[in-house]
Tab-separated table of C-alpha atoms in Angstrom:
chain	number	residue	atom	x	y	z
A	1	MET	CA	12.984	30.714	-42.467
A	2	VAL	CA	15.932	31.366	-45.493
A	3	THR	CA	18.871	31.937	-43.091
A	4	ASP	CA	20.555	34.767	-45.979
A	5	TYR	CA	18.687	35.631	-49.204
A	6	LEU	CA	15.704	34.815	-50.826
A	7	LEU	CA	17.142	35.523	-54.732
A	8	LEU	CA	14.770	34.167	-58.301
A	9	PHE	CA	15.501	35.003	-61.682
A	10	ARG	CA	15.190	34.265	-64.531
A	11	VAL	CA	12.900	30.988	-64.150
A	12	TYR	CA	10.677	30.761	-66.943
A	13	GLY	CA	6.876	29.730	-66.144
A	14	LEU	CA	6.530	29.677	-62.494
A	15	GLU	CA	3.697	32.496	-62.506
A	16	SER	CA	3.283	31.979	-58.232
A	17	LEU	CA	5.481	31.372	-55.850
A	18	ARG	CA	1.935	30.349	-53.302
A	19	ASP	CA	2.147	26.824	-53.633
A	20	LEU	CA	6.404	26.802	-54.006
A	21	PHE	CA	6.704	28.340	-51.038
A	22	PRO	CA	3.277	28.441	-48.673
A	23	ASN	CA	4.901	28.676	-45.443
A	24	LEU	CA	7.707	30.405	-45.839
A	25	THR	CA	7.999	32.781	-42.499
A	26	VAL	CA	11.111	34.696	-41.659
A	27	ILE	CA	14.012	35.453	-44.291
A	28	ARG	CA	16.643	36.640	-41.740
A	29	GLY	CA	19.241	38.105	-44.173
A	30	SER	CA	22.223	37.523	-42.550
A	31	ARG	CA	23.906	37.755	-45.429
A	32	LEU	CA	22.703	39.841	-48.635
A	33	PHE	CA	22.898	39.771	-51.924
A	34	PHE	CA	24.172	43.527	-52.930
A	35	ASN	CA	22.318	44.894	-49.351
A	36	TYR	CA	18.894	42.725	-50.601
A	37	ALA	CA	17.450	40.197	-48.672
A	38	LEU	CA	14.823	39.699	-51.125
A	39	VAL	CA	15.354	39.557	-54.677
A	40	ILE	CA	12.885	38.954	-57.915
A	41	PHE	CA	14.522	39.606	-61.060
A	42	GLU	CA	12.921	39.389	-64.638
A	43	MET	CA	10.893	36.580	-63.546
A	44	VAL	CA	9.210	36.802	-67.517
A	45	HIS	CA	5.797	34.649	-66.650
A	46	LEU	CA	5.352	35.877	-62.629
A	47	LYS	CA	2.006	36.927	-62.144
A	48	GLU	CA	2.246	37.006	-58.276
A	49	LEU	CA	4.074	36.990	-55.385
A	50	GLY	CA	2.345	35.022	-52.913
A	51	LEU	CA	4.311	34.630	-50.200
A	52	TYR	CA	1.409	35.302	-48.141
A	53	SER	CA	3.024	33.750	-44.691
A	54	LEU	CA	5.952	36.013	-44.776
A	55	MET	CA	5.913	37.624	-41.543
A	56	ASN	CA	9.610	39.278	-41.962
A	57	ILE	CA	12.638	40.391	-43.639
A	58	THR	CA	14.990	40.845	-40.314
A	59	ARG	CA	18.289	42.915	-42.306
A	60	GLY	CA	18.217	44.100	-45.931
A	61	ALA	CA	15.839	45.371	-48.570
A	62	VAL	CA	13.696	43.726	-51.835
A	63	ARG	CA	14.435	44.622	-55.217
A	64	ILE	CA	11.778	43.829	-57.462
A	65	GLU	CA	12.624	44.357	-61.051
A	66	LYS	CA	11.865	43.737	-64.315
A	67	ASN	CA	8.987	41.446	-63.933
A	68	ASN	CA	6.838	42.490	-67.281
A	69	GLU	CA	3.634	40.506	-65.656
A	70	LEU	CA	4.444	40.626	-62.352
A	71	CYS	CA	0.850	42.651	-60.536
A	72	TYR	CA	0.115	42.630	-57.258
A	73	LEU	CA	2.796	44.432	-55.659
A	74	ALA	CA	0.806	47.999	-55.092
A	75	THR	CA	-1.020	46.311	-52.095
A	76	ILE	CA	1.748	44.980	-50.363
A	77	ASP	CA	2.146	46.929	-47.129
A	78	TRP	CA	6.284	46.721	-47.019
A	79	SER	CA	6.232	48.140	-43.500
A	80	ARG	CA	4.727	45.573	-41.892
A	81	ILE	CA	7.735	43.220	-43.209
A	82	LEU	CA	10.980	45.229	-42.681
A	83	ASP	CA	12.351	48.018	-40.179
A	84	SER	CA	12.937	50.561	-43.202
A	85	VAL	CA	11.133	50.601	-47.004
A	86	GLU	CA	13.938	53.282	-47.714
A	87	ASP	CA	16.332	50.640	-49.748
A	88	ASN	CA	13.851	48.932	-51.647
A	89	TYR	CA	13.727	48.793	-55.268
A	90	ILE	CA	10.537	47.780	-57.163
A	91	VAL	CA	10.224	48.715	-60.617
A	92	LEU	CA	9.742	48.152	-63.942
A	93	ASN	CA	6.952	45.554	-63.670
A	94	LYS	CA	3.649	45.225	-65.086
A	95	ASP	CA	2.093	47.539	-61.698
A	96	ASP	CA	3.835	50.049	-62.318
A	97	ASN	CA	1.554	50.056	-65.735
A	98	GLU	CA	-1.671	50.197	-63.939
A	99	GLU	CA	-3.122	47.028	-66.116
A	100	CYS	CA	-3.020	44.559	-63.161
A	101	GLY	CA	-6.450	45.324	-61.528
A	102	ASP	CA	-5.914	43.651	-58.982
A	103	ILE	CA	-8.182	42.410	-56.245
A	104	CYS	CA	-7.985	41.434	-52.568
A	105	PRO	CA	-10.154	38.829	-51.009
A	106	GLY	CA	-13.982	39.692	-50.681
A	107	THR	CA	-13.863	43.319	-52.649
A	108	ALA	CA	-15.771	41.831	-55.674
A	109	LYS	CA	-18.400	41.326	-53.574
A	110	GLY	CA	-18.408	44.481	-52.402
A	111	LYS	CA	-17.119	43.229	-48.603
A	112	THR	CA	-13.663	44.834	-46.889
A	113	ASN	CA	-11.845	41.402	-46.078
A	114	CYS	CA	-8.125	42.379	-45.449
A	115	PRO	CA	-6.791	45.212	-43.263
A	116	ALA	CA	-6.113	48.700	-44.659
A	117	THR	CA	-3.220	50.573	-44.522
A	118	VAL	CA	-2.023	54.052	-45.742
A	119	ILE	CA	0.994	54.384	-48.019
A	120	ASN	CA	1.229	57.988	-50.402
A	121	GLY	CA	-1.132	58.727	-48.971
A	122	GLN	CA	-4.048	55.686	-49.687
A	123	PHE	CA	-5.681	54.252	-47.863
A	124	VAL	CA	-5.670	50.510	-49.554
A	125	GLU	CA	-6.380	47.061	-48.196
A	126	ARG	CA	-3.536	44.798	-48.382
A	127	CYS	CA	-3.354	41.370	-49.834
A	128	TRP	CA	-0.999	38.827	-51.260
A	129	THR	CA	-3.375	37.192	-54.274
A	130	HIS	CA	-6.924	37.588	-55.026
A	131	SER	CA	-7.378	34.800	-52.192
A	132	HIS	CA	-4.665	35.892	-49.343
A	133	CYS	CA	-4.838	38.737	-47.384
A	134	GLN	CA	-1.580	40.658	-46.131
A	135	ASN	CA	-2.530	39.265	-42.737
A	136	VAL	CA	-0.466	41.343	-40.361
A	137	CYS	CA	-2.054	44.636	-38.672
A	138	PRO	CA	-1.373	47.510	-37.467
A	139	GLY	CA	-1.736	48.339	-34.000
A	140	MET	CA	-5.134	48.609	-32.436
A	141	ASP	CA	-7.356	51.254	-30.171
A	142	ILE	CA	-10.709	49.131	-29.970
A	143	ARG	CA	-12.757	51.063	-27.637
A	144	ASN	CA	-16.673	51.495	-27.586
A	145	ASN	CA	-18.391	49.204	-29.577
A	146	LEU	CA	-17.514	45.998	-30.933
A	147	THR	CA	-17.654	47.047	-34.631
A	148	ARG	CA	-13.927	47.418	-34.973
A	149	LEU	CA	-12.859	44.016	-32.927
A	150	HIS	CA	-14.229	42.468	-36.887
A	151	GLU	CA	-11.008	43.824	-37.649
A	152	LEU	CA	-8.552	40.845	-35.917
A	153	GLU	CA	-10.671	38.872	-38.480
A	154	ASN	CA	-7.871	37.965	-40.526
A	155	CYS	CA	-4.658	39.124	-38.380
A	156	SER	CA	-2.098	36.686	-37.691
A	157	VAL	CA	0.155	39.515	-36.264
A	158	ILE	CA	-0.374	42.983	-34.380
A	159	GLU	CA	2.293	45.223	-35.585
A	160	GLY	CA	1.805	47.518	-32.320
A	161	HIS	CA	-0.896	47.222	-29.330
A	162	LEU	CA	-3.793	46.192	-28.878
A	163	GLN	CA	-5.936	47.562	-27.077
A	164	ILE	CA	-9.418	46.684	-26.003
A	165	LEU	CA	-11.074	48.933	-23.968
A	166	LEU	CA	-14.177	50.793	-22.500
A	167	MET	CA	-17.207	48.784	-23.626
A	168	PHE	CA	-19.854	49.283	-20.786
A	169	LYS	CA	-22.879	47.531	-22.378
A	170	THR	CA	-21.552	44.674	-24.169
A	171	ARG	CA	-22.799	41.378	-22.114
A	172	PRO	CA	-21.855	37.775	-22.332
A	173	GLU	CA	-23.910	36.645	-25.087
A	174	ASP	CA	-22.164	39.221	-27.622
A	175	PHE	CA	-18.601	37.598	-27.588
A	176	ARG	CA	-19.902	34.129	-27.767
A	177	ASP	CA	-19.189	33.752	-31.975
A	178	LEU	CA	-16.295	36.130	-31.459
A	179	SER	CA	-12.982	34.433	-32.306
A	180	PHE	CA	-9.455	35.413	-33.883
A	181	PRO	CA	-7.376	32.095	-34.000
A	182	LYS	CA	-5.605	32.986	-36.593
A	183	LEU	CA	-3.579	35.588	-34.594
A	184	THR	CA	-0.281	33.950	-33.117
A	185	MET	CA	1.209	37.299	-31.961
A	186	VAL	CA	1.264	40.915	-30.712
A	187	THR	CA	4.424	42.702	-31.156
A	188	ASP	CA	3.997	45.889	-28.958
A	189	TYR	CA	1.040	44.695	-25.735
A	190	LEU	CA	-2.119	43.539	-25.094
A	191	LEU	CA	-4.854	45.894	-22.891
A	192	LEU	CA	-7.903	45.424	-22.222
A	193	PHE	CA	-9.561	47.579	-19.585
A	194	ARG	CA	-13.493	48.064	-19.093
A	195	VAL	CA	-15.368	45.322	-21.715
A	196	TYR	CA	-18.506	44.716	-19.502
A	197	GLY	CA	-19.397	40.493	-20.686
A	198	LEU	CA	-15.770	38.871	-21.563
A	199	GLU	CA	-15.887	36.564	-19.277
A	200	SER	CA	-12.876	34.843	-20.652
A	201	LEU	CA	-10.484	34.933	-23.534
A	202	ARG	CA	-9.693	31.669	-24.273
A	203	ASP	CA	-12.264	31.863	-27.367
A	204	LEU	CA	-11.254	35.496	-28.100
A	205	PHE	CA	-7.288	34.425	-29.052
A	206	PRO	CA	-6.819	30.589	-28.828
A	207	ASN	CA	-3.469	30.766	-30.290
A	208	LEU	CA	-2.051	34.019	-29.362
A	209	THR	CA	1.291	32.679	-28.700
A	210	VAL	CA	3.735	35.521	-28.185
A	211	ILE	CA	3.803	39.621	-27.034
A	212	ARG	CA	7.044	40.979	-27.920
A	213	GLY	CA	6.899	44.079	-26.113
A	214	SER	CA	8.801	46.439	-28.917
A	215	ARG	CA	6.741	49.066	-26.943
A	216	LEU	CA	5.690	48.692	-23.552
A	217	PHE	CA	2.237	50.665	-21.574
A	218	PHE	CA	4.844	52.145	-18.815
A	219	ASN	CA	6.858	49.567	-18.559
A	220	TYR	CA	3.968	46.202	-19.244
A	221	ALA	CA	3.179	43.808	-21.659
A	222	LEU	CA	-0.598	42.739	-20.755
A	223	VAL	CA	-2.278	44.669	-18.615
A	224	ILE	CA	-5.739	43.333	-16.942
A	225	PHE	CA	-7.290	46.326	-15.071
A	226	GLU	CA	-10.681	46.373	-14.462
A	227	MET	CA	-12.004	43.272	-16.638
A	228	VAL	CA	-15.184	43.237	-13.674
A	229	HIS	CA	-16.563	39.996	-15.450
A	230	LEU	CA	-13.674	38.732	-16.495
A	231	LYS	CA	-13.707	35.201	-14.533
A	232	GLU	CA	-10.254	33.232	-16.230
A	233	LEU	CA	-7.594	34.626	-18.710
A	234	GLY	CA	-7.712	31.577	-20.623
A	235	LEU	CA	-4.411	32.384	-22.478
A	236	TYR	CA	-3.691	28.838	-22.954
A	237	SER	CA	-0.977	28.951	-25.950
A	238	LEU	CA	0.325	32.142	-24.620
A	239	MET	CA	3.630	30.890	-24.145
A	240	ASN	CA	6.867	33.770	-24.425
A	241	ILE	CA	6.529	37.740	-23.487
A	242	THR	CA	9.612	38.695	-24.569
A	243	ARG	CA	10.141	41.743	-23.114
A	244	GLY	CA	8.256	43.889	-20.001
A	245	ALA	CA	6.231	42.773	-17.198
A	246	VAL	CA	2.300	41.228	-16.224
A	247	ARG	CA	-0.248	43.923	-14.969
A	248	ILE	CA	-3.114	41.979	-13.457
A	249	GLU	CA	-5.354	44.428	-11.307
A	250	LYS	CA	-8.907	45.127	-9.886
A	251	ASN	CA	-10.438	42.865	-11.595
A	252	ASN	CA	-13.403	41.533	-9.348
A	253	GLU	CA	-14.056	38.311	-10.954
A	254	LEU	CA	-10.929	36.496	-11.713
A	255	CYS	CA	-10.142	33.492	-10.946
A	256	TYR	CA	-6.797	31.272	-12.416
A	257	LEU	CA	-4.587	33.305	-11.290
A	258	ALA	CA	-2.378	31.174	-8.820
A	259	THR	CA	-2.647	28.433	-11.234
A	260	ILE	CA	0.062	30.242	-13.825
A	261	ASP	CA	3.979	30.259	-13.099
A	262	TRP	CA	4.606	33.313	-14.825
A	263	SER	CA	8.771	32.237	-14.673
A	264	ARG	CA	7.172	30.129	-17.808
A	265	ILE	CA	6.729	32.596	-20.204
A	266	LEU	CA	8.762	36.027	-18.769
A	267	ASP	CA	12.177	35.809	-18.040
A	268	SER	CA	11.536	38.025	-14.739
A	269	VAL	CA	8.209	37.973	-12.900
A	270	GLU	CA	10.197	40.751	-10.621
A	271	ASP	CA	8.313	43.910	-11.713
A	272	ASN	CA	4.612	41.587	-11.773
A	273	TYR	CA	1.900	43.903	-10.434
A	274	ILE	CA	-1.146	41.060	-10.198
A	275	VAL	CA	-3.447	41.969	-7.137
A	276	LEU	CA	-6.662	42.821	-5.548
A	277	ASN	CA	-8.679	40.229	-7.951
A	278	LYS	CA	-11.008	38.266	-6.589
A	279	ASP	CA	-8.065	35.247	-7.008
A	280	ASP	CA	-6.838	37.327	-4.009
A	281	ASN	CA	-9.744	36.495	-1.769
A	282	GLU	CA	-8.914	32.141	-1.875
A	283	GLU	CA	-12.042	32.371	-2.986
A	284	CYS	CA	-11.867	30.715	-6.906
A	285	GLY	CA	-11.076	27.036	-5.985
A	286	ASP	CA	-9.114	26.272	-9.283
A	287	ILE	CA	-9.462	23.062	-9.956
A	288	CYS	CA	-6.426	21.670	-13.190
A	289	PRO	CA	-7.740	19.660	-16.066
A	290	GLY	CA	-8.019	16.217	-14.229
A	291	THR	CA	-7.983	16.874	-10.531
A	292	ALA	CA	-11.569	16.141	-9.840
A	293	LYS	CA	-11.242	12.930	-11.154
A	294	GLY	CA	-7.503	12.366	-8.819
A	295	LYS	CA	-5.459	12.371	-11.693
A	296	THR	CA	-2.730	15.262	-12.303
A	297	ASN	CA	-2.396	16.185	-15.428
A	298	CYS	CA	-0.813	19.024	-15.441
A	299	PRO	CA	2.871	19.728	-15.065
A	300	ALA	CA	3.829	21.304	-11.217
A	301	THR	CA	6.164	24.029	-10.077
A	302	VAL	CA	7.027	25.455	-7.017
A	303	ILE	CA	6.129	29.475	-6.511
A	304	ASN	CA	7.168	30.815	-2.888
A	305	GLY	CA	7.410	27.164	-1.147
A	306	GLN	CA	4.062	25.618	-3.029
A	307	PHE	CA	4.082	22.693	-4.985
A	308	VAL	CA	1.058	23.744	-7.883
A	309	GLU	CA	-0.300	22.191	-11.497
A	310	ARG	CA	-0.532	24.645	-13.490
A	311	CYS	CA	-3.346	25.092	-15.539
A	312	TRP	CA	-5.101	28.352	-17.605
A	313	THR	CA	-8.399	26.754	-16.802
A	314	HIS	CA	-10.169	23.860	-15.484
A	315	SER	CA	-9.765	22.201	-19.171
A	316	HIS	CA	-6.617	23.934	-20.317
A	317	CYS	CA	-3.202	22.404	-18.368
A	318	GLN	CA	-0.406	25.394	-18.713
A	319	ASN	CA	2.011	23.177	-21.369
A	320	VAL	CA	5.155	25.161	-20.340
A	321	CYS	CA	6.285	22.881	-18.186
A	322	PRO	CA	9.890	22.409	-15.947
A	323	GLY	CA	12.990	21.784	-16.471
A	324	MET	CA	13.552	17.576	-15.640
A	325	ASP	CA	15.778	15.266	-14.563
A	326	ILE	CA	14.727	11.359	-15.522
A	327	ARG	CA	16.875	8.873	-13.900
A	328	ASN	CA	17.077	5.406	-12.564
A	329	ASN	CA	13.819	3.654	-13.211
A	330	LEU	CA	14.415	4.124	-17.081
A	331	THR	CA	18.538	3.077	-17.380
A	332	ARG	CA	20.170	-0.406	-18.105
A	333	ARG	CA	17.257	-2.849	-17.610
A	334	THR	CA	15.333	-0.748	-20.793
A	335	ARG	CA	15.175	-2.451	-24.378
A	336	PRO	CA	14.294	-0.860	-27.590
A	337	GLU	CA	10.505	-2.390	-27.543
A	338	ASP	CA	10.233	0.147	-24.527
A	339	PHE	CA	10.223	3.265	-26.067
A	340	ARG	CA	8.426	2.226	-28.723
A	341	ASP	CA	5.004	4.124	-28.311
A	342	LEU	CA	6.938	6.725	-26.384
A	343	SER	CA	6.295	10.404	-27.939
A	344	PHE	CA	6.010	13.863	-27.213
A	345	PRO	CA	4.627	15.492	-29.948
A	346	LYS	CA	3.978	18.755	-27.980
A	347	LEU	CA	7.238	19.753	-26.817
A	348	THR	CA	9.505	22.338	-29.075
A	349	MET	CA	11.231	23.967	-27.060
A	350	VAL	CA	14.043	23.109	-23.849
A	351	THR	CA	15.045	26.819	-22.700
A	352	ASP	CA	18.371	25.254	-21.052
A	353	TYR	CA	19.998	22.382	-22.010
A	354	LEU	CA	18.967	18.903	-23.372
A	355	LEU	CA	21.570	15.678	-21.984
A	356	LEU	CA	21.201	12.349	-22.416
A	357	PHE	CA	23.921	9.769	-20.877
A	358	ARG	CA	23.590	5.943	-20.730
A	359	VAL	CA	19.849	5.460	-21.321
A	360	TYR	CA	20.080	2.100	-22.284
A	361	GLY	CA	18.003	0.409	-25.514
A	362	LEU	CA	17.286	3.804	-27.468
A	363	GLU	CA	18.329	3.815	-30.150
A	364	SER	CA	16.962	7.159	-32.230
A	365	LEU	CA	15.532	9.901	-31.033
A	366	ARG	CA	13.072	10.477	-34.045
A	367	ASP	CA	9.802	9.243	-32.330
A	368	LEU	CA	10.576	10.453	-28.905
A	369	PHE	CA	11.166	14.475	-29.691
A	370	PRO	CA	9.927	14.405	-32.916
A	371	ASN	CA	8.757	18.532	-33.122
A	372	LEU	CA	11.685	19.702	-31.259
A	373	THR	CA	12.539	22.854	-32.817
A	374	VAL	CA	14.820	25.131	-30.757
A	375	ILE	CA	17.307	24.476	-27.080
A	376	ARG	CA	17.578	27.467	-26.218
A	377	GLY	CA	20.527	27.288	-23.799
A	378	SER	CA	19.482	29.803	-20.913
A	379	ARG	CA	21.538	27.743	-18.519
A	380	LEU	CA	24.231	25.410	-19.579
A	381	PHE	CA	25.865	21.998	-18.430
A	382	PHE	CA	29.499	22.889	-18.610
A	383	ASN	CA	29.254	25.457	-21.751
A	384	TYR	CA	27.358	22.498	-23.599
A	385	ALA	CA	23.379	22.965	-24.398
A	386	LEU	CA	23.122	19.880	-26.239
A	387	VAL	CA	25.023	16.390	-24.479
A	388	ILE	CA	24.918	13.070	-25.898
A	389	PHE	CA	27.262	10.717	-23.746
A	390	GLU	CA	27.755	7.277	-23.709
A	391	MET	CA	24.654	6.454	-24.832
A	392	VAL	CA	25.358	2.533	-25.962
A	393	HIS	CA	22.638	1.601	-28.058
A	394	LEU	CA	21.440	5.101	-29.672
A	395	LYS	CA	22.031	4.624	-33.127
A	396	GLU	CA	21.453	8.421	-34.952
A	397	LEU	CA	20.217	11.135	-33.598
A	398	ASP	CA	17.779	12.168	-35.858
A	399	LEU	CA	15.711	15.800	-34.190
A	400	TYR	CA	15.242	16.912	-37.216
A	401	SER	CA	13.132	19.401	-36.440
A	402	LEU	CA	16.148	20.963	-34.579
A	403	MET	CA	16.192	24.190	-36.095
A	404	ASN	CA	18.775	26.001	-33.813
A	405	ILE	CA	20.303	26.673	-30.662
A	406	THR	CA	21.056	29.562	-29.559
A	407	ARG	CA	23.548	29.510	-26.859
A	408	GLY	CA	25.981	27.175	-26.081
A	409	ALA	CA	28.076	24.391	-27.703
A	410	VAL	CA	27.432	20.292	-28.223
A	411	ARG	CA	29.300	17.723	-27.057
A	412	ILE	CA	28.313	14.289	-28.110
A	413	GLU	CA	30.915	11.377	-26.950
A	414	LYS	CA	31.603	7.398	-26.371
A	415	ASN	CA	28.397	6.456	-28.376
A	416	ASN	CA	29.517	3.497	-29.609
A	417	GLU	CA	26.796	3.278	-31.861
A	418	LEU	CA	25.920	6.041	-33.140
A	419	CYS	CA	25.980	7.780	-37.328
A	420	TYR	CA	25.007	10.662	-38.792
A	421	LEU	CA	27.091	13.406	-37.392
A	422	ALA	CA	29.333	14.007	-40.396
A	423	THR	CA	26.069	14.210	-42.476
A	424	ILE	CA	24.871	16.792	-39.827
A	425	ASP	CA	26.400	21.132	-40.635
A	426	TRP	CA	25.645	22.317	-37.020
A	427	SER	CA	26.927	25.998	-38.313
A	428	ARG	CA	22.916	26.074	-39.405
A	429	ILE	CA	21.533	25.104	-35.740
A	430	LEU	CA	24.952	27.616	-33.771
A	431	ASP	CA	26.107	30.409	-34.289
A	432	SER	CA	29.371	29.015	-33.707
A	433	VAL	CA	31.169	24.983	-33.736
A	434	GLU	CA	34.032	26.159	-32.558
A	435	ASP	CA	33.287	24.626	-29.599
A	436	ASN	CA	31.390	21.592	-30.305
A	437	TYR	CA	32.940	18.333	-29.379
A	438	ILE	CA	32.355	15.595	-30.987
A	439	VAL	CA	34.413	12.475	-30.256
A	440	LEU	CA	34.691	8.335	-29.874
A	441	ASN	CA	31.615	7.782	-32.475
A	442	LYS	CA	30.656	4.839	-34.109
A	443	ASP	CA	30.875	8.007	-36.749
A	444	ASP	CA	34.521	7.921	-36.363
A	445	ASN	CA	35.520	4.900	-37.562
A	446	GLU	CA	34.061	5.239	-40.940
A	447	GLU	CA	31.637	2.001	-41.108
A	448	CYS	CA	28.610	3.224	-40.714
A	449	GLY	CA	28.087	4.606	-44.817
A	450	ASP	CA	25.403	6.930	-44.016
A	451	ILE	CA	23.132	7.693	-46.583
A	452	CYS	CA	21.030	10.399	-47.049
A	453	PRO	CA	17.396	10.362	-48.980
A	454	GLY	CA	17.749	9.842	-52.782
A	455	THR	CA	21.229	8.782	-52.536
A	456	ALA	CA	20.574	5.381	-52.971
A	457	LYS	CA	18.111	6.352	-56.062
A	458	GLY	CA	20.884	8.628	-57.324
A	459	LYS	CA	19.223	11.257	-56.395
A	460	THR	CA	20.008	14.098	-54.779
A	461	ASN	CA	17.268	15.720	-52.280
A	462	CYS	CA	19.015	17.430	-49.113
A	463	PRO	CA	20.959	20.676	-49.345
A	464	ALA	CA	24.691	20.280	-49.528
A	465	THR	CA	27.265	22.242	-47.869
A	466	VAL	CA	31.128	22.609	-47.619
A	467	ILE	CA	32.369	21.753	-44.391
A	468	ASN	CA	36.407	20.598	-43.975
A	469	GLY	CA	36.596	20.396	-47.108
A	470	GLN	CA	33.973	18.448	-48.226
A	471	PHE	CA	30.833	19.289	-50.278
A	472	VAL	CA	28.347	16.889	-48.535
A	473	GLU	CA	24.519	15.977	-48.488
A	474	ARG	CA	22.995	16.625	-45.546
A	475	CYS	CA	20.898	14.978	-43.501
A	476	TRP	CA	19.991	13.452	-39.940
A	477	THR	CA	19.286	9.901	-40.756
A	478	HIS	CA	17.800	7.866	-44.082
A	479	SER	CA	14.505	9.250	-44.527
A	480	HIS	CA	14.890	12.978	-42.962
A	481	CYS	CA	17.177	15.670	-44.433
A	482	GLN	CA	18.604	18.247	-42.537
A	483	ASN	CA	15.995	21.386	-43.231
A	484	GLY	CA	17.491	24.254	-42.384
A	485	SER	CA	18.762	24.592	-45.891
A	486	PRO	CA	21.854	26.480	-46.768
A	487	SER	CA	22.219	29.383	-49.611
A	488	MET	CA	21.252	26.974	-52.674
A	489	ILE	CA	21.964	28.315	-56.827
A	490	SER	CA	20.987	26.308	-59.240
């Protein structure tokens, strides 16, 4: 992600951004360059953009001008990335001269691999290069037979709704080799209605993570209705339904509903309508992973007074865990070696707050939470989303994957050994740093001698920003830069 804008100007020798920024997904446009979030200007050797992971430019337009060798522009549908393309300014590039002969993946072999959309009256395949499709697909209504279902093969985001319905002749074997692992998000709603033979969504959408609910189907973001052979949902990667409720109704074979805690996926479950499924009849005997062997592998939560393990199927837990208060058995007796083999790499988000208080022996959070990316702050601890207090052996935070604290401030206090605080730019993580309270740590005494990666060798590897009048490199430790990077021009 780039939070402001991305600008390239007269960088000689650069022919593609494909390998330079292979995972750039979002340009937020919080601050713009003369109303533009993406500017490519007078890049004399650039032949293609190649930003094949780019899914969203949240604010601002695109300006691509005077790039004499630049092709693969007519094959990009910017309306799939921006809310409005009216202010885009794309002129005087090689692509204007129709000399490019852009070929999307599969075209040379007479196969259409990439999704196509209509722009200026032309129905054209969309791609970034000859080897990368533009994988944001329009909303789809797939009905009657499986023919159009294959259009999902290269889609990572459905920009709109996905409806799959009215397939009466399909059988279970028709779905056995069908899988769309690239699909991670549907921006509107997902609806399935009377698709015969489909027994699970597990293999069909193994990586579907978010249903945004920008537009809803009668207030619902997920609708499963009269799916006569469906035995389980199996959407084990689904973490968030941003807006809208769930309606699951009249699915005679559908089990594994009582084992799903929808409150971990939706902000409110009040409007959910889940009725007349086999699960209602208590005939399912749902068994979560490990239960048959007497082991509890899945997290448990309380719903309607029942403390129950949460899972999508017999082989997949619901890996959104409830809030936890872990104390007493890890306190004064713990030593550094007790934490050496402890790591929770699957943890990427905390929806409320993270608090650590008097955990002895813990020297770093680096291995404990290596992939913690977001602390949402839905509920706070006295206005704080991150609290580190009296951690007597903690030497560094090193939450090097942390990109965003959505709500709430940071309190870091009375940690006698804690360094690498002056090298963190909290303004890259929080909207406001005014309420942060960071006092009485070893870092206050200027005894730390914090060294960012590369500094010892005279190289500057980490981005630098200005805080309190000081232009300082930003890092979490001597080995990890703070990669929620600031704007850079060199």
